[in-house]
Amino acid sequence: MKRVRKAVFPVAGLGTRFLPATKAMPKEMLTVVDRPLIQYAVEEALEAGIEQMIFVTGRNKTALEDHFDVAYELEATMRGRGKSLAVLESTRLPAGSIASVRQQEPLGLGHAVWCARELVGDEPFAVLLPDDLMVGTPGCLAQMVAAYEQVGGNIVCTEEVPHERTASYGIVTPGVRDGRLTEVRGLVEKPKPEEAPSNLGIVGRYILQPEVMGILDAKEKGAGGEIQLTDAMAKLIGDQPFHGLTVDAERHDCGDKVGFVKANLALALKRDDVAPAIRAFLQDIA
Ligand code: UTP
């Protein structure tokens, strides 16, 4: 079985739910406490053993690449002022470990993943959507890689979602359950609650086999007129093992304003440097 070495980060969406913040700045640069969403996702991938990060970007997205580059002027000024550069440590990746491709038009998540096909090549790969901020120990993708090493094939990260919210998710038709792993018998993108096969929703982490790229070649449109990753994944079922893994992690949907504010509070309350002040403030305003 080939190891999962590559991860695709689809970051070409328009982020319309976050306007005006995302007019000139990518959604993935929105900051939770003191680091942008993309950094949490890249750190999670590194922890899971990923060696090659592939950003699928669009216009206005250069800040994402710059974030992981050397910042000569900033670093020289900080050195000159005797400030430690340790705070920048986790934005330094081994040379050559980030590549990016452009998705010229935001035609959907499936299309964004397909744009990375040449860089992914013929090996299994992970997909991380940075606006789903996952907090767990070990990290979400590390848990998925451990499961992948047991069962192989394709694995999506799943979560029980409220029945009335199925139309916001890809939903699984579940088969046999074994602890946190559920066999996937079918997938449907954004079903209405009355048509949903379960309330097991897919959240923003995937381990996929490269054959999904061949299916995405057809560029078939699905829900919302977009080229959907869920529809392409559904066509792998039966040919390859396919599981959902309910990870032991906390998810914050940072593509949504309420989820984003909650993420800031939840993560600030886990941080020794800011938690006491935030806790006191919350008690004050309660
Ligand atoms: P979303 O559904 O959250 O869309 O995409 P969005 O455009 O980012 O945000 P809203 O809904 O307009 O506010 C889920 C993920 O897929 C990526 C997004 O960047 C995000 O990480 N995506 C989506 C692409 O890269 N390209 C697309 O064409 C669509």
GROMACS .gro file of C-alpha atoms and ligand atoms in nm:
model
  315
    1MET     CA    1   0.000   0.000   0.000
    2LYS     CA    2   0.139   0.343  -0.096
    3ARG     CA    3   0.192   0.591   0.186
    4VAL     CA    4  -0.005   0.921   0.187
    5ARG     CA    5   0.267   1.181   0.116
    6LYS     CA    6   0.074   1.457  -0.059
    7ALA     CA    7  -0.208   1.686   0.050
    8VAL     CA    8  -0.427   1.914  -0.158
    9PHE     CA    9  -0.559   2.235   0.001
   10PRO     CA   10  -0.843   2.374  -0.213
   11VAL     CA   11  -0.830   2.745  -0.132
   12ALA     CA   12  -0.974   2.902  -0.445
   13GLY     CA   13  -1.329   2.961  -0.318
   14LEU     CA   14  -1.470   3.313  -0.313
   15GLY     CA   15  -1.565   3.308   0.055
   16THR     CA   16  -1.885   3.504  -0.010
   17ARG     CA   17  -2.024   3.423   0.337
   18PHE     CA   18  -1.740   3.626   0.483
   19LEU     CA   19  -1.767   3.943   0.274
   20PRO     CA   20  -1.649   4.213   0.308
   21ALA     CA   21  -1.354   4.051   0.498
   22THR     CA   22  -1.273   3.831   0.200
   23LYS     CA   23  -1.300   4.095  -0.073
   24ALA     CA   24  -0.923   4.131  -0.116
   25MET     CA   25  -0.797   3.866   0.126
   26PRO     CA   26  -0.840   3.490   0.110
   27LYS     CA   27  -1.077   3.332   0.364
   28GLU     CA   28  -0.797   3.094   0.463
   29MET     CA   29  -0.592   3.391   0.592
   30LEU     CA   30  -0.861   3.475   0.852
   31THR     CA   31  -0.693   3.454   1.189
   32VAL     CA   32  -0.791   3.236   1.483
   33VAL     CA   33  -0.610   3.381   1.788
   34ASP     CA   34  -0.273   3.449   1.621
   35ARG     CA   35  -0.243   3.230   1.315
   36PRO     CA   36  -0.433   3.199   0.991
   37LEU     CA   37  -0.660   2.904   0.914
   38ILE     CA   38  -0.419   2.776   0.648
   39GLN     CA   39  -0.145   2.739   0.907
   40TYR     CA   40  -0.356   2.517   1.131
   41ALA     CA   41  -0.430   2.293   0.831
   42VAL     CA   42  -0.066   2.278   0.717
   43GLU     CA   43   0.050   2.194   1.072
   44GLU     CA   44  -0.212   1.916   1.088
   45ALA     CA   45  -0.083   1.777   0.756
   46LEU     CA   46   0.281   1.788   0.869
   47GLU     CA   47   0.189   1.601   1.188
   48ALA     CA   48   0.024   1.332   0.972
   49GLY     CA   49   0.347   1.278   0.777
   50ILE     CA   50   0.255   1.480   0.465
   51GLU     CA   51   0.564   1.591   0.272
   52GLN     CA   52   0.416   1.780  -0.023
   53MET     CA   53   0.152   2.052   0.023
   54ILE     CA   54  -0.041   2.145  -0.291
   55PHE     CA   55  -0.239   2.471  -0.277
   56VAL     CA   56  -0.515   2.512  -0.534
   57THR     CA   57  -0.542   2.888  -0.542
   58GLY     CA   58  -0.726   3.162  -0.725
   59ARG     CA   59  -0.681   3.534  -0.776
   60ASN     CA   60  -0.597   3.738  -0.463
   61LYS     CA   61  -0.440   3.436  -0.300
   62THR     CA   62  -0.067   3.521  -0.302
   63ALA     CA   63  -0.077   3.594   0.074
   64LEU     CA   64  -0.118   3.218   0.129
   65GLU     CA   65   0.213   3.138  -0.041
   66ASP     CA   66   0.388   3.440   0.113
   67HIS     CA   67   0.283   3.321   0.459
   68PHE     CA   68   0.509   3.016   0.424
   69ASP     CA   69   0.797   3.201   0.259
   70VAL     CA   70   1.098   3.381   0.406
   71ALA     CA   71   1.008   3.744   0.495
   72TYR     CA   72   1.352   3.908   0.459
   73GLU     CA   73   1.256   4.262   0.553
   74LEU     CA   74   1.047   4.160   0.852
   75GLU     CA   75   1.312   3.917   0.978
   76ALA     CA   76   1.599   4.165   0.932
   77THR     CA   77   1.404   4.434   1.119
   78MET     CA   78   1.315   4.193   1.400
   79ARG     CA   79   1.678   4.080   1.429
   80GLY     CA   80   1.790   4.444   1.432
   81ARG     CA   81   1.554   4.509   1.723
   82GLY     CA   82   1.678   4.201   1.908
   83LYS     CA   83   1.342   4.021   1.878
   84SER     CA   84   1.320   3.643   1.868
   85LEU     CA   85   1.217   3.484   1.537
   86ALA     CA   86   1.083   3.174   1.714
   87VAL     CA   87   0.727   3.293   1.654
   88LEU     CA   88   0.783   3.244   1.279
   89GLU     CA   89   0.922   2.892   1.320
   90SER     CA   90   0.605   2.706   1.220
   91THR     CA   91   0.568   2.911   0.900
   92ARG     CA   92   0.900   2.769   0.772
   93LEU     CA   93   0.861   2.452   0.571
   94PRO     CA   94   1.139   2.248   0.407
   95ALA     CA   95   1.235   2.404   0.071
   96GLY     CA   96   1.021   2.275  -0.215
   97SER     CA   97   0.747   2.132   0.003
   98ILE     CA   98   0.477   2.374  -0.114
   99ALA     CA   99   0.354   2.380  -0.472
  100SER     CA  100   0.054   2.563  -0.608
  101VAL     CA  101  -0.175   2.551  -0.907
  102ARG     CA  102  -0.442   2.795  -1.013
  103GLN     CA  103  -0.808   2.717  -1.042
  104GLN     CA  104  -0.894   2.995  -1.287
  105GLU     CA  105  -1.268   2.979  -1.215
  106PRO     CA  106  -1.435   2.857  -0.894
  107LEU     CA  107  -1.633   2.575  -1.058
  108GLY     CA  108  -1.664   2.366  -0.742
  109LEU     CA  109  -1.463   2.161  -0.494
  110GLY     CA  110  -1.435   1.864  -0.733
  111HIS     CA  111  -1.292   2.091  -1.001
  112ALA     CA  112  -1.046   2.245  -0.753
  113VAL     CA  113  -0.915   1.899  -0.658
  114TRP     CA  114  -0.895   1.800  -1.029
  115CYS     CA  115  -0.674   2.106  -1.093
  116ALA     CA  116  -0.408   1.934  -0.878
  117ARG     CA  117  -0.410   1.610  -1.084
  118GLU     CA  118  -0.062   1.647  -1.240
  119LEU     CA  119   0.098   1.727  -0.904
  120VAL     CA  120  -0.082   1.441  -0.728
  121GLY     CA  121   0.013   1.186  -0.996
  122ASP     CA  122  -0.047   0.819  -0.931
  123GLU     CA  123  -0.060   0.802  -0.552
  124PRO     CA  124  -0.311   0.834  -0.270
  125PHE     CA  125  -0.352   1.188  -0.140
  126ALA     CA  126  -0.522   1.383   0.136
  127VAL     CA  127  -0.755   1.681   0.090
  128LEU     CA  128  -0.788   1.937   0.369
  129LEU     CA  129  -1.039   2.223   0.366
  130PRO     CA  130  -0.880   2.479   0.598
  131ASP     CA  131  -1.210   2.642   0.692
  132ASP     CA  132  -1.296   2.326   0.887
  133LEU     CA  133  -1.060   2.382   1.178
  134MET     CA  134  -1.005   2.047   1.353
  135VAL     CA  135  -0.864   2.036   1.705
  136GLY     CA  136  -0.756   1.694   1.828
  137THR     CA  137  -0.466   1.498   1.973
  138PRO     CA  138  -0.344   1.331   1.761
  139GLY     CA  139  -0.462   1.560   1.484
  140CYS     CA  140  -0.757   1.472   1.262
  141LEU     CA  141  -0.552   1.378   0.954
  142ALA     CA  142  -0.309   1.171   1.164
  143GLN     CA  143  -0.609   0.972   1.294
  144MET     CA  144  -0.729   0.924   0.935
  145VAL     CA  145  -0.384   0.811   0.815
  146ALA     CA  146  -0.374   0.555   1.100
  147ALA     CA  147  -0.714   0.420   0.985
  148TYR     CA  148  -0.594   0.423   0.622
  149GLU     CA  149  -0.302   0.203   0.717
  150GLN     CA  150  -0.557  -0.053   0.844
  151VAL     CA  151  -0.822  -0.048   0.571
  152GLY     CA  152  -0.669   0.132   0.268
  153GLY     CA  153  -0.886   0.274  -0.009
  154ASN     CA  154  -1.072   0.599   0.045
  155ILE     CA  155  -1.158   0.756   0.380
  156VAL     CA  156  -1.373   1.061   0.445
  157CYS     CA  157  -1.397   1.232   0.781
  158THR     CA  158  -1.753   1.206   0.911
  159GLU     CA  159  -1.962   1.366   1.180
  160GLU     CA  160  -2.322   1.324   1.294
  161VAL     CA  161  -2.489   1.647   1.179
  162PRO     CA  162  -2.829   1.780   1.288
  163HIS     CA  163  -3.098   1.618   1.071
  164GLU     CA  164  -3.233   1.956   0.956
  165ARG     CA  165  -2.886   2.056   0.827
  166THR     CA  166  -2.818   1.767   0.585
  167ALA     CA  167  -2.851   2.006   0.288
  168SER     CA  168  -2.523   2.171   0.392
  169TYR     CA  169  -2.317   1.849   0.370
  170GLY     CA  170  -2.226   1.546   0.163
  171ILE     CA  171  -2.417   1.263   0.335
  172VAL     CA  172  -2.318   0.896   0.368
  173THR     CA  173  -2.536   0.590   0.312
  174PRO     CA  174  -2.386   0.384   0.593
  175GLY     CA  175  -2.303   0.014   0.586
  176VAL     CA  176  -2.136  -0.192   0.857
  177ARG     CA  177  -2.002   0.006   1.154
  178ASP     CA  178  -1.686  -0.096   1.337
  179GLY     CA  179  -1.605   0.145   1.619
  180ARG     CA  180  -1.529   0.483   1.462
  181LEU     CA  181  -1.519   0.339   1.108
  182THR     CA  182  -1.831   0.312   0.894
  183GLU     CA  183  -1.844   0.138   0.559
  184VAL     CA  184  -1.967   0.385   0.294
  185ARG     CA  185  -2.231   0.232   0.062
  186GLY     CA  186  -2.333   0.555  -0.107
  187LEU     CA  187  -2.284   0.932  -0.101
  188VAL     CA  188  -2.517   1.215  -0.184
  189GLU     CA  189  -2.431   1.586  -0.192
  190LYS     CA  190  -2.653   1.829   0.000
  191PRO     CA  191  -2.975   1.617   0.027
  192LYS     CA  192  -3.289   1.770   0.177
  193PRO     CA  193  -3.354   1.626   0.525
  194GLU     CA  194  -3.646   1.415   0.397
  195GLU     CA  195  -3.424   1.261   0.127
  196ALA     CA  196  -3.105   1.215   0.332
  197PRO     CA  197  -2.994   0.849   0.373
  198SER     CA  198  -2.856   0.926   0.724
  199ASN     CA  199  -2.726   1.220   0.923
  200LEU     CA  200  -2.363   1.113   0.883
  201GLY     CA  201  -2.209   1.416   0.712
  202ILE     CA  202  -1.869   1.455   0.545
  203VAL     CA  203  -1.646   1.726   0.690
  204GLY     CA  204  -1.336   1.881   0.534
  205ARG     CA  205  -1.080   1.598   0.542
  206TYR     CA  206  -1.038   1.318   0.288
  207ILE     CA  207  -0.790   1.048   0.190
  208LEU     CA  208  -0.850   0.954  -0.172
  209GLN     CA  209  -0.712   0.723  -0.436
  210PRO     CA  210  -0.581   0.885  -0.754
  211GLU     CA  211  -0.855   0.718  -0.967
  212VAL     CA  212  -1.093   0.992  -0.849
  213MET     CA  213  -0.908   1.230  -1.084
  214GLY     CA  214  -1.008   1.020  -1.386
  215ILE     CA  215  -1.373   1.046  -1.279
  216LEU     CA  216  -1.342   1.423  -1.229
  217ASP     CA  217  -1.209   1.446  -1.590
  218ALA     CA  218  -1.572   1.423  -1.704
  219LYS     CA  219  -1.644   1.760  -1.530
  220GLU     CA  220  -2.003   1.659  -1.454
  221LYS     CA  221  -2.198   1.923  -1.266
  222GLY     CA  222  -2.397   1.834  -0.956
  223ALA     CA  223  -2.573   2.018  -0.672
  224GLY     CA  224  -2.571   2.397  -0.717
  225GLY     CA  225  -2.435   2.360  -1.074
  226GLU     CA  226  -2.087   2.293  -0.928
  227ILE     CA  227  -1.847   2.007  -1.007
  228GLN     CA  228  -1.883   1.818  -0.681
  229LEU     CA  229  -1.613   1.603  -0.520
  230THR     CA  230  -1.886   1.396  -0.350
  231ASP     CA  231  -2.033   1.285  -0.685
  232ALA     CA  232  -1.691   1.171  -0.812
  233MET     CA  233  -1.614   0.988  -0.485
  234ALA     CA  234  -1.951   0.811  -0.504
  235LYS     CA  235  -1.841   0.648  -0.832
  236LEU     CA  236  -1.544   0.480  -0.657
  237ILE     CA  237  -1.773   0.289  -0.420
  238GLY     CA  238  -1.781  -0.079  -0.509
  239ASP     CA  239  -1.446  -0.065  -0.692
  240GLN     CA  240  -1.235   0.037  -0.393
  241PRO     CA  241  -1.274   0.019  -0.013
  242PHE     CA  242  -1.456   0.330   0.111
  243HIS     CA  243  -1.501   0.427   0.476
  244GLY     CA  244  -1.610   0.717   0.690
  245LEU     CA  245  -1.407   0.784   1.003
  246THR     CA  246  -1.560   0.973   1.295
  247VAL     CA  247  -1.246   1.123   1.446
  248ASP     CA  248  -1.184   1.216   1.807
  249ALA     CA  249  -1.155   1.591   1.748
  250GLU     CA  250  -1.345   1.914   1.787
  251ARG     CA  251  -1.457   2.080   1.462
  252HIS     CA  252  -1.505   2.452   1.411
  253ASP     CA  253  -1.674   2.557   1.086
  254CYS     CA  254  -1.477   2.875   1.020
  255GLY     CA  255  -1.645   2.929   0.681
  256ASP     CA  256  -1.937   3.056   0.884
  257LYS     CA  257  -1.931   3.372   1.099
  258VAL     CA  258  -2.072   3.212   1.413
  259GLY     CA  259  -1.837   2.913   1.385
  260PHE     CA  260  -1.542   3.145   1.332
  261VAL     CA  261  -1.611   3.356   1.641
  262LYS     CA  262  -1.666   3.038   1.847
  263ALA     CA  263  -1.333   2.899   1.719
  264ASN     CA  264  -1.152   3.212   1.834
  265LEU     CA  265  -1.303   3.180   2.181
  266ALA     CA  266  -1.252   2.803   2.209
  267LEU     CA  267  -0.888   2.817   2.098
  268ALA     CA  268  -0.810   3.126   2.306
  269LEU     CA  269  -0.944   2.941   2.613
  270LYS     CA  270  -0.695   2.658   2.545
  271ARG     CA  271  -0.399   2.897   2.535
  272ASP     CA  272  -0.214   2.974   2.858
  273ASP     CA  273  -0.102   3.317   2.733
  274VAL     CA  274  -0.451   3.456   2.665
  275ALA     CA  275  -0.700   3.225   2.843
  276PRO     CA  276  -0.710   3.404   3.183
  277ALA     CA  277  -0.789   3.744   3.026
  278ILE     CA  278  -1.050   3.601   2.788
  279ARG     CA  279  -1.215   3.398   3.066
  280ALA     CA  280  -1.237   3.708   3.286
  281PHE     CA  281  -1.383   3.908   2.997
  282LEU     CA  282  -1.647   3.641   2.926
  283GLN     CA  283  -1.748   3.633   3.292
  284ASP     CA  284  -1.778   4.014   3.287
  285ILE     CA  285  -2.012   4.028   2.989
  286ALA     CA  286  -2.220   3.720   3.084
  287UTP     P1  287  -1.713   2.661   0.027
  287UTP     O1  288  -1.832   2.581  -0.006
  287UTP     O2  289  -1.694   2.702   0.169
  287UTP     O3  290  -1.713   2.789  -0.069
  287UTP     O4  291  -1.587   2.582  -0.024
  287UTP     P2  292  -1.635   2.924  -0.057
  287UTP     O5  293  -1.638   2.991  -0.190
  287UTP     O6  294  -1.497   2.905   0.000
  287UTP     O7  295  -1.717   3.009   0.050
  287UTP     P3  296  -1.865   3.074   0.044
  287UTP     O8  297  -1.960   2.960   0.054
  287UTP     O9  298  -1.876   3.152  -0.084
  287UTP    O10  299  -1.866   3.165   0.162
  287UTP     C1  300  -1.528   2.477   0.049
  287UTP     C2  301  -1.381   2.470   0.018
  287UTP    O11  302  -1.358   2.444  -0.120
  287UTP     C3  303  -1.279   2.545  -0.179
  287UTP     C4  304  -1.293   2.666  -0.087
  287UTP    O12  305  -1.177   2.750  -0.096
  287UTP     C5  306  -1.307   2.601   0.050
  287UTP    O13  307  -1.180   2.563   0.104
  287UTP     N1  308  -1.328   2.569  -0.317
  287UTP     C6  309  -1.461   2.573  -0.341
  287UTP     C7  310  -1.237   2.585  -0.419
  287UTP    O14  311  -1.114   2.584  -0.398
  287UTP     N2  312  -1.285   2.606  -0.545
  287UTP     C8  313  -1.417   2.609  -0.572
  287UTP    O15  314  -1.452   2.625  -0.690
  287UTP     C9  315  -1.507   2.593  -0.467
   0.00000   0.00000   0.00000
